[in-house]
CSV table of C-alpha atoms and ligand atoms in Angstrom, one decimal:
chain,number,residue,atom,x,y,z
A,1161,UNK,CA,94.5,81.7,65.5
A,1162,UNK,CA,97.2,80.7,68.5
A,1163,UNK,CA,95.3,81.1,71.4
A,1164,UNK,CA,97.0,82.9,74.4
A,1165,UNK,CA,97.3,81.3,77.8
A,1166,UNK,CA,94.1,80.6,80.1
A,1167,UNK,CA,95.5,82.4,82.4
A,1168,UNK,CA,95.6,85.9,81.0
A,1169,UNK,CA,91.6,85.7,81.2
A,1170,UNK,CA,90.3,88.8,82.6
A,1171,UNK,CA,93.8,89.4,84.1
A,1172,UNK,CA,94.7,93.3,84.5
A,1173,UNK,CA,98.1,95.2,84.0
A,1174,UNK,CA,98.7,96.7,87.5
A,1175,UNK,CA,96.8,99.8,87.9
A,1176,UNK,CA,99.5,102.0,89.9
A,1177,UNK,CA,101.4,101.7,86.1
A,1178,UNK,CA,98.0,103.1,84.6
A,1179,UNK,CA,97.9,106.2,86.4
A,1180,UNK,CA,101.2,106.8,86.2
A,1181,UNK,CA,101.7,106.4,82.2
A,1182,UNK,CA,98.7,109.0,82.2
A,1183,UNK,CA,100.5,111.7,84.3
A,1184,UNK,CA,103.6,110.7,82.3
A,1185,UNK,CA,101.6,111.1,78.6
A,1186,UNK,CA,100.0,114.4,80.3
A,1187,UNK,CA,103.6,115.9,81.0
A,1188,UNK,CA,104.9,115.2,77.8
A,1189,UNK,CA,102.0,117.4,76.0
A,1190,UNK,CA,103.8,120.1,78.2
A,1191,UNK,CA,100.8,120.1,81.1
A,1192,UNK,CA,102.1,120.9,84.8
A,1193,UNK,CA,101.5,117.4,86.8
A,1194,UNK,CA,102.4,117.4,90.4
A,1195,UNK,CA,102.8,113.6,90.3
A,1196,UNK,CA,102.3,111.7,94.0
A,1197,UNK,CA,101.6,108.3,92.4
A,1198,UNK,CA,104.8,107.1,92.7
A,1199,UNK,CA,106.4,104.7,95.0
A,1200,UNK,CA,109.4,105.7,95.0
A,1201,UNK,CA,111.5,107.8,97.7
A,1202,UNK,CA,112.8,110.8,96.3
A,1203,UNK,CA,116.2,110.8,98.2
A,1204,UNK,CA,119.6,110.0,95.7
A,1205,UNK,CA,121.1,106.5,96.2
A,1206,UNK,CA,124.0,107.2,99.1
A,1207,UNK,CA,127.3,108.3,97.1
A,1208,UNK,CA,129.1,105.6,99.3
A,1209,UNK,CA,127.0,102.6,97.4
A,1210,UNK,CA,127.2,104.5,93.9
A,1211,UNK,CA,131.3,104.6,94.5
A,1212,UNK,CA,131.4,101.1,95.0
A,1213,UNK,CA,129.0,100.2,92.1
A,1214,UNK,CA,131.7,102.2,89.9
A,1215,UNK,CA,134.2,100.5,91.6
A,1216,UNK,CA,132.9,97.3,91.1
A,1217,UNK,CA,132.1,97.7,87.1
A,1218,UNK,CA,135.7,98.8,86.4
A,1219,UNK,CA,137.0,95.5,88.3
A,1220,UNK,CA,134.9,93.6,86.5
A,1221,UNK,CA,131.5,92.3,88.0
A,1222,UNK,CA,129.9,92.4,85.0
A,1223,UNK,CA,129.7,89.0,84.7
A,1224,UNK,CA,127.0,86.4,85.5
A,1225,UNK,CA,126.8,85.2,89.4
A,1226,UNK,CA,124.9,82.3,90.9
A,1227,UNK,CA,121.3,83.0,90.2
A,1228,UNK,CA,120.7,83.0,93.8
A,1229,UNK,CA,122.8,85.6,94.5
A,1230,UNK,CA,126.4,86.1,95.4
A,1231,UNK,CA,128.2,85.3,98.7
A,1232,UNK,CA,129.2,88.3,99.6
A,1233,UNK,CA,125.3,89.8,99.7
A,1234,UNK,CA,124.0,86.7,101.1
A,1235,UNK,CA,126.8,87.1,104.2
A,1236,UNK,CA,125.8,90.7,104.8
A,1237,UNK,CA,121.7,90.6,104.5
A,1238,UNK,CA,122.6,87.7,107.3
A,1239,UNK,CA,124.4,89.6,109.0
A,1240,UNK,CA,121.5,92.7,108.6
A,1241,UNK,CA,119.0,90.2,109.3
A,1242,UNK,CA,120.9,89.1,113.1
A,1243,UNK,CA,121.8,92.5,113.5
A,1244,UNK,CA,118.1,94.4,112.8
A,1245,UNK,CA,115.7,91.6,113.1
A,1246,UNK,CA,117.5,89.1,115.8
A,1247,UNK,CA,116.7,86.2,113.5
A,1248,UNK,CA,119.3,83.7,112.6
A,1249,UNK,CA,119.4,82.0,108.8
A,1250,UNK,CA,122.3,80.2,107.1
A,1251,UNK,CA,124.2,81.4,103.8
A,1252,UNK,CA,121.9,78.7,102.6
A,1253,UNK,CA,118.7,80.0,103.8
A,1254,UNK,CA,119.1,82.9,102.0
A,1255,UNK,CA,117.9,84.2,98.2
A,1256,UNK,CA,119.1,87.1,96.5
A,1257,UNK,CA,116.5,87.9,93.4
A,1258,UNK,CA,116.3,91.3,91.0
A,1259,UNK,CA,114.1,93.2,93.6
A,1260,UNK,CA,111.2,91.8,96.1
A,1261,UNK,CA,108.5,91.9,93.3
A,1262,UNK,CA,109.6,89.1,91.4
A,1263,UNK,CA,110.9,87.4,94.5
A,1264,UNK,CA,107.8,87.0,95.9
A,1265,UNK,CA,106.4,85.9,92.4
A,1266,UNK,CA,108.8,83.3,92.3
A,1267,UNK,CA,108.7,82.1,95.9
A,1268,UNK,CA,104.7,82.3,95.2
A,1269,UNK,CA,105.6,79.7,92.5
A,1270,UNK,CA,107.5,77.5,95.2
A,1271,UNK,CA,104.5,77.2,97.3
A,1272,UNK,CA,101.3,77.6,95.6
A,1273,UNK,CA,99.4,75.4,93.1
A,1274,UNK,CA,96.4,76.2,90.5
A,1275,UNK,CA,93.1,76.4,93.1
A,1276,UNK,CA,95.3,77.6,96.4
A,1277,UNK,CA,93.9,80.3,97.9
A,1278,UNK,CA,95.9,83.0,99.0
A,1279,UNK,CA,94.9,85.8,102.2
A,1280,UNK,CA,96.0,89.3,101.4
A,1281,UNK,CA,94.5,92.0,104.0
A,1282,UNK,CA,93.1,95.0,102.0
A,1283,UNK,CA,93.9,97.9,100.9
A,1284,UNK,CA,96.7,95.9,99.8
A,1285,UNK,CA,99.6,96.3,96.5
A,1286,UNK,CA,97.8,95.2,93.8
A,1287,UNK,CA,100.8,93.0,92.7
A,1288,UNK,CA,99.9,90.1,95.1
A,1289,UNK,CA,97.1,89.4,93.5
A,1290,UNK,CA,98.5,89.6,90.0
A,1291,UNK,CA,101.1,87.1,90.8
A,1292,UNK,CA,98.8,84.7,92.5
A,1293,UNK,CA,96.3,84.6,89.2
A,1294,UNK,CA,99.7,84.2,87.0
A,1295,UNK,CA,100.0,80.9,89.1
A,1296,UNK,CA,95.8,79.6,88.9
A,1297,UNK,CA,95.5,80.9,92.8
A,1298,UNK,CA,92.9,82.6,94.2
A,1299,UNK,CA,92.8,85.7,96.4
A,1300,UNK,CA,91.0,86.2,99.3
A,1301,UNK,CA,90.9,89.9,100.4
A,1302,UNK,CA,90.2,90.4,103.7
A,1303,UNK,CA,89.1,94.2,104.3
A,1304,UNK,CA,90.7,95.8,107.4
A,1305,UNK,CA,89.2,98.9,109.2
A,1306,UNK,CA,90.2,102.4,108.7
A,1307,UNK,CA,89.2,102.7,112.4
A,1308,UNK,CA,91.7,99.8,113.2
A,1309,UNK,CA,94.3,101.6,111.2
A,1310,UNK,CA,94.0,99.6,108.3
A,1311,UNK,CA,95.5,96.8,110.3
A,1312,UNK,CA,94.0,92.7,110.3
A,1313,UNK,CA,91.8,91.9,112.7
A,1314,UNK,CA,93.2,88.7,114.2
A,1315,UNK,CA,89.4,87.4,114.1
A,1316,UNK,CA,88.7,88.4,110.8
A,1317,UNK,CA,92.2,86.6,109.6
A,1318,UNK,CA,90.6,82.8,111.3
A,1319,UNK,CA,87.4,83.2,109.5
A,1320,UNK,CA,89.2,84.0,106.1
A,1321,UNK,CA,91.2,80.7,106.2
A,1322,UNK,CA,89.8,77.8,104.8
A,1323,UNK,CA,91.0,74.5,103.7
A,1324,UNK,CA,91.8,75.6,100.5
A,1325,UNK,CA,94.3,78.3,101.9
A,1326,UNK,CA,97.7,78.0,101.1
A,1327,UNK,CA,99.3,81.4,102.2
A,1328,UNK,CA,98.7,84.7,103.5
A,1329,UNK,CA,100.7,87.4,102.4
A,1330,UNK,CA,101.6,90.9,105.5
A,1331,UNK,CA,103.1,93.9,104.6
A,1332,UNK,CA,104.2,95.9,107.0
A,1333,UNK,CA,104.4,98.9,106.9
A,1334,UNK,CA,102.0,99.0,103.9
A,1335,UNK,CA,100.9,100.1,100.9
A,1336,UNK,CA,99.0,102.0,100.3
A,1337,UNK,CA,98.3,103.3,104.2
A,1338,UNK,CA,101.8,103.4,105.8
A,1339,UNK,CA,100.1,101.2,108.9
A,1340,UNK,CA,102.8,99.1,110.5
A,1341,UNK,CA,102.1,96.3,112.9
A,1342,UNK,CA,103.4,96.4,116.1
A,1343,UNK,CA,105.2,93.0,117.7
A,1344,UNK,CA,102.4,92.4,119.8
A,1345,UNK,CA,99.6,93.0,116.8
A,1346,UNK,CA,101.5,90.9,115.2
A,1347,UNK,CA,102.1,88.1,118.0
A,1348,UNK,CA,97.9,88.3,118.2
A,1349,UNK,CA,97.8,87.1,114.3
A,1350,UNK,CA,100.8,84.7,114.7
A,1351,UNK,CA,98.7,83.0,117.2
A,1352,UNK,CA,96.1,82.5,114.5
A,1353,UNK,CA,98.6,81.4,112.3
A,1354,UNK,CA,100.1,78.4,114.8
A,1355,UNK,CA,96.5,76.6,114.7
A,1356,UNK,CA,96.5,76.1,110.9
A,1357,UNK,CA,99.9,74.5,109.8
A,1358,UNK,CA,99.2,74.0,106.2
A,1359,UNK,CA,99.4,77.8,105.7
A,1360,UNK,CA,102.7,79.5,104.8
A,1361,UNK,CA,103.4,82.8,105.3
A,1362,UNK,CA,105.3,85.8,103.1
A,1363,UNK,CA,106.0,89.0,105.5
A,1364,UNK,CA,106.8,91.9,102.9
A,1365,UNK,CA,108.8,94.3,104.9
A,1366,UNK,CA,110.9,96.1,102.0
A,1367,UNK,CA,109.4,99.7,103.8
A,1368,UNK,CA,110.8,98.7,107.3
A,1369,UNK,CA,113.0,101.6,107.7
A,1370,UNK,CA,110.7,104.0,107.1
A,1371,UNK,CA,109.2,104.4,110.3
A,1372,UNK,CA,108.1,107.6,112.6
A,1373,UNK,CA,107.3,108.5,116.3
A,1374,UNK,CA,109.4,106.0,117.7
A,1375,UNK,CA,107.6,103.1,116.3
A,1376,UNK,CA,109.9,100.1,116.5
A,1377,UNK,CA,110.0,97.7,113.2
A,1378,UNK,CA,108.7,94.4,113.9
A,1379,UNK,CA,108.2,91.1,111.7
A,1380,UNK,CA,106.5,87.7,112.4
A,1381,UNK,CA,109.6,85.3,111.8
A,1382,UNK,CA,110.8,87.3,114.5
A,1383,UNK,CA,107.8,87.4,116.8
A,1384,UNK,CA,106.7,84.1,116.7
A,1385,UNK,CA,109.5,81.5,116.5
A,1386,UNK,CA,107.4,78.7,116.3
A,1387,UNK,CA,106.0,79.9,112.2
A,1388,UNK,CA,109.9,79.8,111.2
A,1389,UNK,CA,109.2,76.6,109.3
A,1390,UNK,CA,106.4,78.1,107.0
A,1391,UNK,CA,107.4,81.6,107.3
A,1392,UNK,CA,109.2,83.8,104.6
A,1393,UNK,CA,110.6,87.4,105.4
A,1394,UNK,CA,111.5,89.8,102.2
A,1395,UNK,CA,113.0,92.9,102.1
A,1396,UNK,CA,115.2,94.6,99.8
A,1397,UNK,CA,117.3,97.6,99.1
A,1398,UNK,CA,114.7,100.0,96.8
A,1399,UNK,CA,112.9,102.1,99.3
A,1400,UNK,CA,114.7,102.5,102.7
A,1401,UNK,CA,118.6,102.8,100.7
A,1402,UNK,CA,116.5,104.8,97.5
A,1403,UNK,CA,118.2,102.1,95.3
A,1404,UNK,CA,114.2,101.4,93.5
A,1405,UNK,CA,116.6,100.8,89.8
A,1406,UNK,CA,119.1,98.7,91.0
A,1407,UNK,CA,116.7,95.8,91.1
A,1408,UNK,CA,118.0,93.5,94.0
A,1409,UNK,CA,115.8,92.2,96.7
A,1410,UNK,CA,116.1,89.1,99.2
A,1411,UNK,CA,114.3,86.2,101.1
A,1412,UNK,CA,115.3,84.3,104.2
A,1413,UNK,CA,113.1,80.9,105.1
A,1414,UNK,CA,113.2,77.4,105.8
A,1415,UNK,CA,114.9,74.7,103.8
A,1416,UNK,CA,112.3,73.4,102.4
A,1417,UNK,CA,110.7,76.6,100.3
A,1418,UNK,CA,114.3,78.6,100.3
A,1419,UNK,CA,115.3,74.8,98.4
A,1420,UNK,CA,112.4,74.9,96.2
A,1421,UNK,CA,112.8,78.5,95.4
A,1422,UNK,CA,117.0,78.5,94.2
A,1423,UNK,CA,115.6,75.3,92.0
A,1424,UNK,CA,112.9,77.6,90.1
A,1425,UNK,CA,115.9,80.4,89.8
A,1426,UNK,CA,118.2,78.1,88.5
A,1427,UNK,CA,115.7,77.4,86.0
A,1428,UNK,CA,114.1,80.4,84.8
A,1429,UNK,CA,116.0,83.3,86.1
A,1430,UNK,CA,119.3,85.4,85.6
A,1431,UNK,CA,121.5,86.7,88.2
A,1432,UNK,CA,120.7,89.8,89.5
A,1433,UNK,CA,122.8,92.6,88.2
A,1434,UNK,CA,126.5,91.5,89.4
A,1435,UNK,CA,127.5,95.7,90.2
A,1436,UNK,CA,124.0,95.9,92.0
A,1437,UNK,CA,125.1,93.0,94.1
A,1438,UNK,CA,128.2,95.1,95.3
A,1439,UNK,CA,126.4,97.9,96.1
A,1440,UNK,CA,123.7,96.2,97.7
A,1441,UNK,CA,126.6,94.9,99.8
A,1442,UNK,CA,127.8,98.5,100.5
A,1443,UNK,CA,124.0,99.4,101.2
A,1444,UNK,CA,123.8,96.9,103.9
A,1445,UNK,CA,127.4,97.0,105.6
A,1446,UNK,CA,128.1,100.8,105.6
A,1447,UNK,CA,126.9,103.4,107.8
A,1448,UNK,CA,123.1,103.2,108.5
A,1449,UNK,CA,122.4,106.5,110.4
A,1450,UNK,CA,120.9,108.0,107.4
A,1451,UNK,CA,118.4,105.9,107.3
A,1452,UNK,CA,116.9,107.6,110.6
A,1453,UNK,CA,117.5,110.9,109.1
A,1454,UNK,CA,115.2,110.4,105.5
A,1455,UNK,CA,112.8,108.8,107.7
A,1456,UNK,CA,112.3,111.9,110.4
A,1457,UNK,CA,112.3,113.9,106.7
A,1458,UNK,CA,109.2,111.8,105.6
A,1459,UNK,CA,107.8,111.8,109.2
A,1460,UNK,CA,107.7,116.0,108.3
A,1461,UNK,CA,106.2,115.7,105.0
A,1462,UNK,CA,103.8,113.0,106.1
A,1463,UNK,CA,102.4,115.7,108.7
A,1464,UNK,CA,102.6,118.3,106.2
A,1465,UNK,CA,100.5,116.8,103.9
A,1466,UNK,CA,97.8,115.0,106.2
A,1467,UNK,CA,97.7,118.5,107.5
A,1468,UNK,CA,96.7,119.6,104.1
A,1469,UNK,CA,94.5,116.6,103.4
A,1470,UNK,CA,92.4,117.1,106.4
A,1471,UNK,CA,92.2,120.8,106.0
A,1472,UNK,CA,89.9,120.1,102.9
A,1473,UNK,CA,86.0,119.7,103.3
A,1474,UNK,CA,85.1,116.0,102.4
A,1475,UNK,CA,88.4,114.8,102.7
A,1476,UNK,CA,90.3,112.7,105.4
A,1477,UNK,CA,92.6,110.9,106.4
A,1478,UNK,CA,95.1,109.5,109.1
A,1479,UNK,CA,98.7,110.0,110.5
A,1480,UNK,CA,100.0,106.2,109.6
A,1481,UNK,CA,103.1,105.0,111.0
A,1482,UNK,CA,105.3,104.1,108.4
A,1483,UNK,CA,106.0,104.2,104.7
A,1484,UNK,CA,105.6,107.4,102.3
A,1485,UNK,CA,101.3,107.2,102.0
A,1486,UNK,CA,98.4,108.7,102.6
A,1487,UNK,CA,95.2,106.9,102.3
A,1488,UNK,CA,92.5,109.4,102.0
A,1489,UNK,CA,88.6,108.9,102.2
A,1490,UNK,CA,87.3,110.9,99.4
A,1491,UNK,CA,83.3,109.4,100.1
A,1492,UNK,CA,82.3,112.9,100.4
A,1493,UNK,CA,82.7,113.3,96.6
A,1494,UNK,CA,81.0,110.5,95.4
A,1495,UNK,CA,77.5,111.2,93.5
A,1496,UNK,CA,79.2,115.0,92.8
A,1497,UNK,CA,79.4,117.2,90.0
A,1498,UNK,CA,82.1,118.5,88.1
A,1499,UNK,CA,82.0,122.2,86.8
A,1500,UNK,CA,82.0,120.5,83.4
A,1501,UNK,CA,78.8,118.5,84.5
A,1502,UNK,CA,80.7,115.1,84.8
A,1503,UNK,CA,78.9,112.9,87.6
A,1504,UNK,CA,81.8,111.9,90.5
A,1505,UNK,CA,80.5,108.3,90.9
A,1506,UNK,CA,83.7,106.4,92.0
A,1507,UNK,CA,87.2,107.2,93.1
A,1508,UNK,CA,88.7,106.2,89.6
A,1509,UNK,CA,86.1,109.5,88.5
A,1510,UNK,CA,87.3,111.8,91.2
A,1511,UNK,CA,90.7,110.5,90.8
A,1512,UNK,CA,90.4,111.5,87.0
A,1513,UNK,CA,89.1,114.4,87.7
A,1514,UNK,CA,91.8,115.4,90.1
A,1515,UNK,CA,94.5,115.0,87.6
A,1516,UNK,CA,92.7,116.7,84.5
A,1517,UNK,CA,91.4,119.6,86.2
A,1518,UNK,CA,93.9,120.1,89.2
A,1519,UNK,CA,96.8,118.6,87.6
A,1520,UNK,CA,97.7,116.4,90.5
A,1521,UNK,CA,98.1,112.7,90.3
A,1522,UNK,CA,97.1,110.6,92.7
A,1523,UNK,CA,96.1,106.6,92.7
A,1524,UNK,CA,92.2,105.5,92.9
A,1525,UNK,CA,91.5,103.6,96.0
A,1526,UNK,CA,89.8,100.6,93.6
A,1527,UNK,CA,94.0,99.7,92.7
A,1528,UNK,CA,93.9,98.8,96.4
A,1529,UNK,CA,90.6,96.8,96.5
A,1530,UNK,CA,89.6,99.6,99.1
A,1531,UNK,CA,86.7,101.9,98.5
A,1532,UNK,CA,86.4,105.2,97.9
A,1533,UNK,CA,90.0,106.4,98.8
A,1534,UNK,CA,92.5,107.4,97.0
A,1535,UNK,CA,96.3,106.6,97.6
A,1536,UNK,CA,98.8,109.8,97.8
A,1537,UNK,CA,102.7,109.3,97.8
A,1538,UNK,CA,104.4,112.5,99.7
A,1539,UNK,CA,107.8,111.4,98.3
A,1540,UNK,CA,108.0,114.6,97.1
A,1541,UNK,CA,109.6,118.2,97.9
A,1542,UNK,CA,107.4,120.4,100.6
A,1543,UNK,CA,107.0,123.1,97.8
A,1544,UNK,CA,105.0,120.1,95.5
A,1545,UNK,CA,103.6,118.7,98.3
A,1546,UNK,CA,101.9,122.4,99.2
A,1547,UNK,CA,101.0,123.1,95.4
A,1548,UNK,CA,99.6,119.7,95.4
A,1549,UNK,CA,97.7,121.0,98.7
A,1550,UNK,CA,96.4,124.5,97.2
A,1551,UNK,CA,95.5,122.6,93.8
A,1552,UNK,CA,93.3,119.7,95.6
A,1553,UNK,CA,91.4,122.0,97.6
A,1554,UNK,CA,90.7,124.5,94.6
A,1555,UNK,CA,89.6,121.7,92.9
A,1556,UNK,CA,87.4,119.9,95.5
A,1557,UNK,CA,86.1,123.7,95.9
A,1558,UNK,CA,84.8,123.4,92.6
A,1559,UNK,CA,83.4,120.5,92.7
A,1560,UNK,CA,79.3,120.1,94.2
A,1561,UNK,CA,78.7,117.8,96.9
A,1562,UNK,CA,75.8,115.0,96.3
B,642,PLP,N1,106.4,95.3,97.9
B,642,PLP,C1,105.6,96.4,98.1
B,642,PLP,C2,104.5,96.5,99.1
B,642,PLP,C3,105.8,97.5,97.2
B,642,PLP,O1,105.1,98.7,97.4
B,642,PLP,C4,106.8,97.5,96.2
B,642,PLP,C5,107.1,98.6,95.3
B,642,PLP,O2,106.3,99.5,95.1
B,642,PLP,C6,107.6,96.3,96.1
B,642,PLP,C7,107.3,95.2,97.0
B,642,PLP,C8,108.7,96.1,95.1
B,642,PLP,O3,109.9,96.2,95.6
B,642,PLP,P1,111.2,96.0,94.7
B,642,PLP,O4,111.6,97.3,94.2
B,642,PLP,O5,112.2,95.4,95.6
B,642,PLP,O6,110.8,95.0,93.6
């Protein structure tokens, strides 16, 4: 028999995918799901980008591109990157890829080698990991603190890095918490980060305009200059311009990886999609206000539901300061009982139990390497978002504490 790569041992398909197909499968047998596993915003793309999409398809970008990315869109996330994030990169600096996920796999493959050990601060997006183990690394999680609002403890970061480490992967803000590091967090870390030179960094920042309260978006390229050399800052068009299916993302770096990177497109990648270029263009050089306005609208719903959340016995969680997630403790629950007799030993169980018996799906903390929680998306209308409430605490009503 042809034996299938080494690599695929014990590898996992990503677990947010799981628990949605489930809730998917369950709809389709005609059950009522209020579905908050999804990471994806539930505002339309702006009719302003989907005009010139159209507009672009009928004069004929639908053609191939430069796999790196076209021009145009490598001139205006510049110009987004001056203009929002005060750092300065050349055209040639820049990357355009089908969205951030495989951008960061294939940047990954620029900089890591079989044995590398890459840092990822838990919870953390499954993905990271996935990517790493496609390439032989290794990843090291390094739990954060609900009490430190989920965010790396500068201390905890130098004991995680060894001489085998390689790269350390930030998302801010994150998922699955919504915590966002302020520029002075992050100037603590960055300080870390200057005494160990072999280590590159990836800053995943694709949720920065979802932000509330005031808090201002910050990112380490930015914060700390002197990392510009080993420091890569991603972002993309899918949650903060609701364009999740029109697959572009970007990079901006130094030479040497950005280099590295266009070679491993040019080899084994397509262009991204030529009329998702143009919009992405649109996205990023037309009006911007209602990017406050979706955020203050996810600010309301984030208070809504942690409102709910916290008004249930055994469950909690916190007000985080960006993205569309709650990550709730649901300890309480473990060692339970189900009406049904079922034993609540993990969050995957209570999870399961959540969606079968109160029809609401919701993502087991153990996709996030962070125990027991569970994620919630509130991407969703305030009327789902109260069912979801009224269901969750009818269910955990039913269910008998250890
Ligand atoms: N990074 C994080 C942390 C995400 O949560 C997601 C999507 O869920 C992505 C990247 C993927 O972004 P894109 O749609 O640009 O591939």
């Amino acid at each position: 028999m042809a034996d299938l790569s080494k690599l695929l041992d014990g590898f996992q398909p990503s677990p947010i995918g799981e628990i949605f197909s489930l809730a998917t499968r369950l709809k389709e047998q005609g059950r009522d799901i209020v579905d908050l596993s999804i990471g994806e915003p539930d505002f339309d793309t702006p009719e302003h980008v989907c005009e010139t999409a159209i507009d672009a398809i009928r004069n004929g970008a639908t053609k191939y591109t430069s796999t790196d990315g076209t021009t145009a869109l490598k001139r205006a996330v510049q110009t987004k990157l001056a203009r929002d994030n005060g750092l300065d990169y050349g055209i040639d600096q820049i990357v355009i890829d089908s969205g951030v996920k495989p951008l960061l796999y294939h940047a990954m493959q620029a900089v890591l080698d079989p044995g590398d050990e890459v840092i990822v601060p838990t919870p953390c997006w499954p993905s990271y990991e996935g990517m790493a183990a496609l390439i032989g690394a290794r990843t090291v999680f390094v739990p954060t603190a609900e009490q430190r609002g989920f965010k790396l403890d500068p201390e905890d970061l130098e004991q995680a890095i060894t001489p085998c480490s390689k790269l350390v992967v930030f998302n801010s803000p994150g998922n699955p918490t919504g915590a966002a590091y302020s520029a002075d967090e992050l100037a603590a870390l960055g300080e870390v980060l200057l005494r160990h030179p072999q280590v590159w960094i990836f800053s995943d920042d694709i949720y920065e305009h979802i932000l509330f309260d005031g808090f201002r978006f910050a990112t380490l390229a930015q914060v700390e200059p002197r990392l510009r050399d080993r420091a890569l800052t991603f972002n993309g068009v899918s949650k903060g311009y609701a364009m999740t299916g029109w697959r572009i993302g970007y990079v901006a770096g130094p030479p040497t990886a950005i280099d590295s990177l266009r070679m491993i497109l040019s080899q084994n990648n397509g262009n991204p999609p030529t009329m998702s270029q143009e919009a992405a263009v649109a996205a990023l050089e037309g009006p911007q206000e209602f990017l406050a306005a979706r955020a203050a609208s996810f600010q309301e719903r984030r208070d809504l539901t942690a409102g709910l959340v916290n008004a249930i016995a055994g469950l909690r969680c916190s007000r985080p300061e960006g993205a569309f997630y709650l990550y709730v403790h649901c300890g309480a629950y473990l060692g339970g009982t189900a009406p049904d007799g079922g034993r609540i030993e993990t969050s995957s169980d209570f999870v399961r139990y959540l969606l079968s018996e109160a029809g609401v799906a919701v993502v087991p903390g153990s996709a996030f390497n962070c125990d027991p929680y569970f994620r919630v998306s509130y991407a969703s209308s305030r009327d789902e978002l109260s069912e979801a409430g009224r269901r969750l605490a009818e269910a955990c009503g039913r269910l008998e504490m250890a």
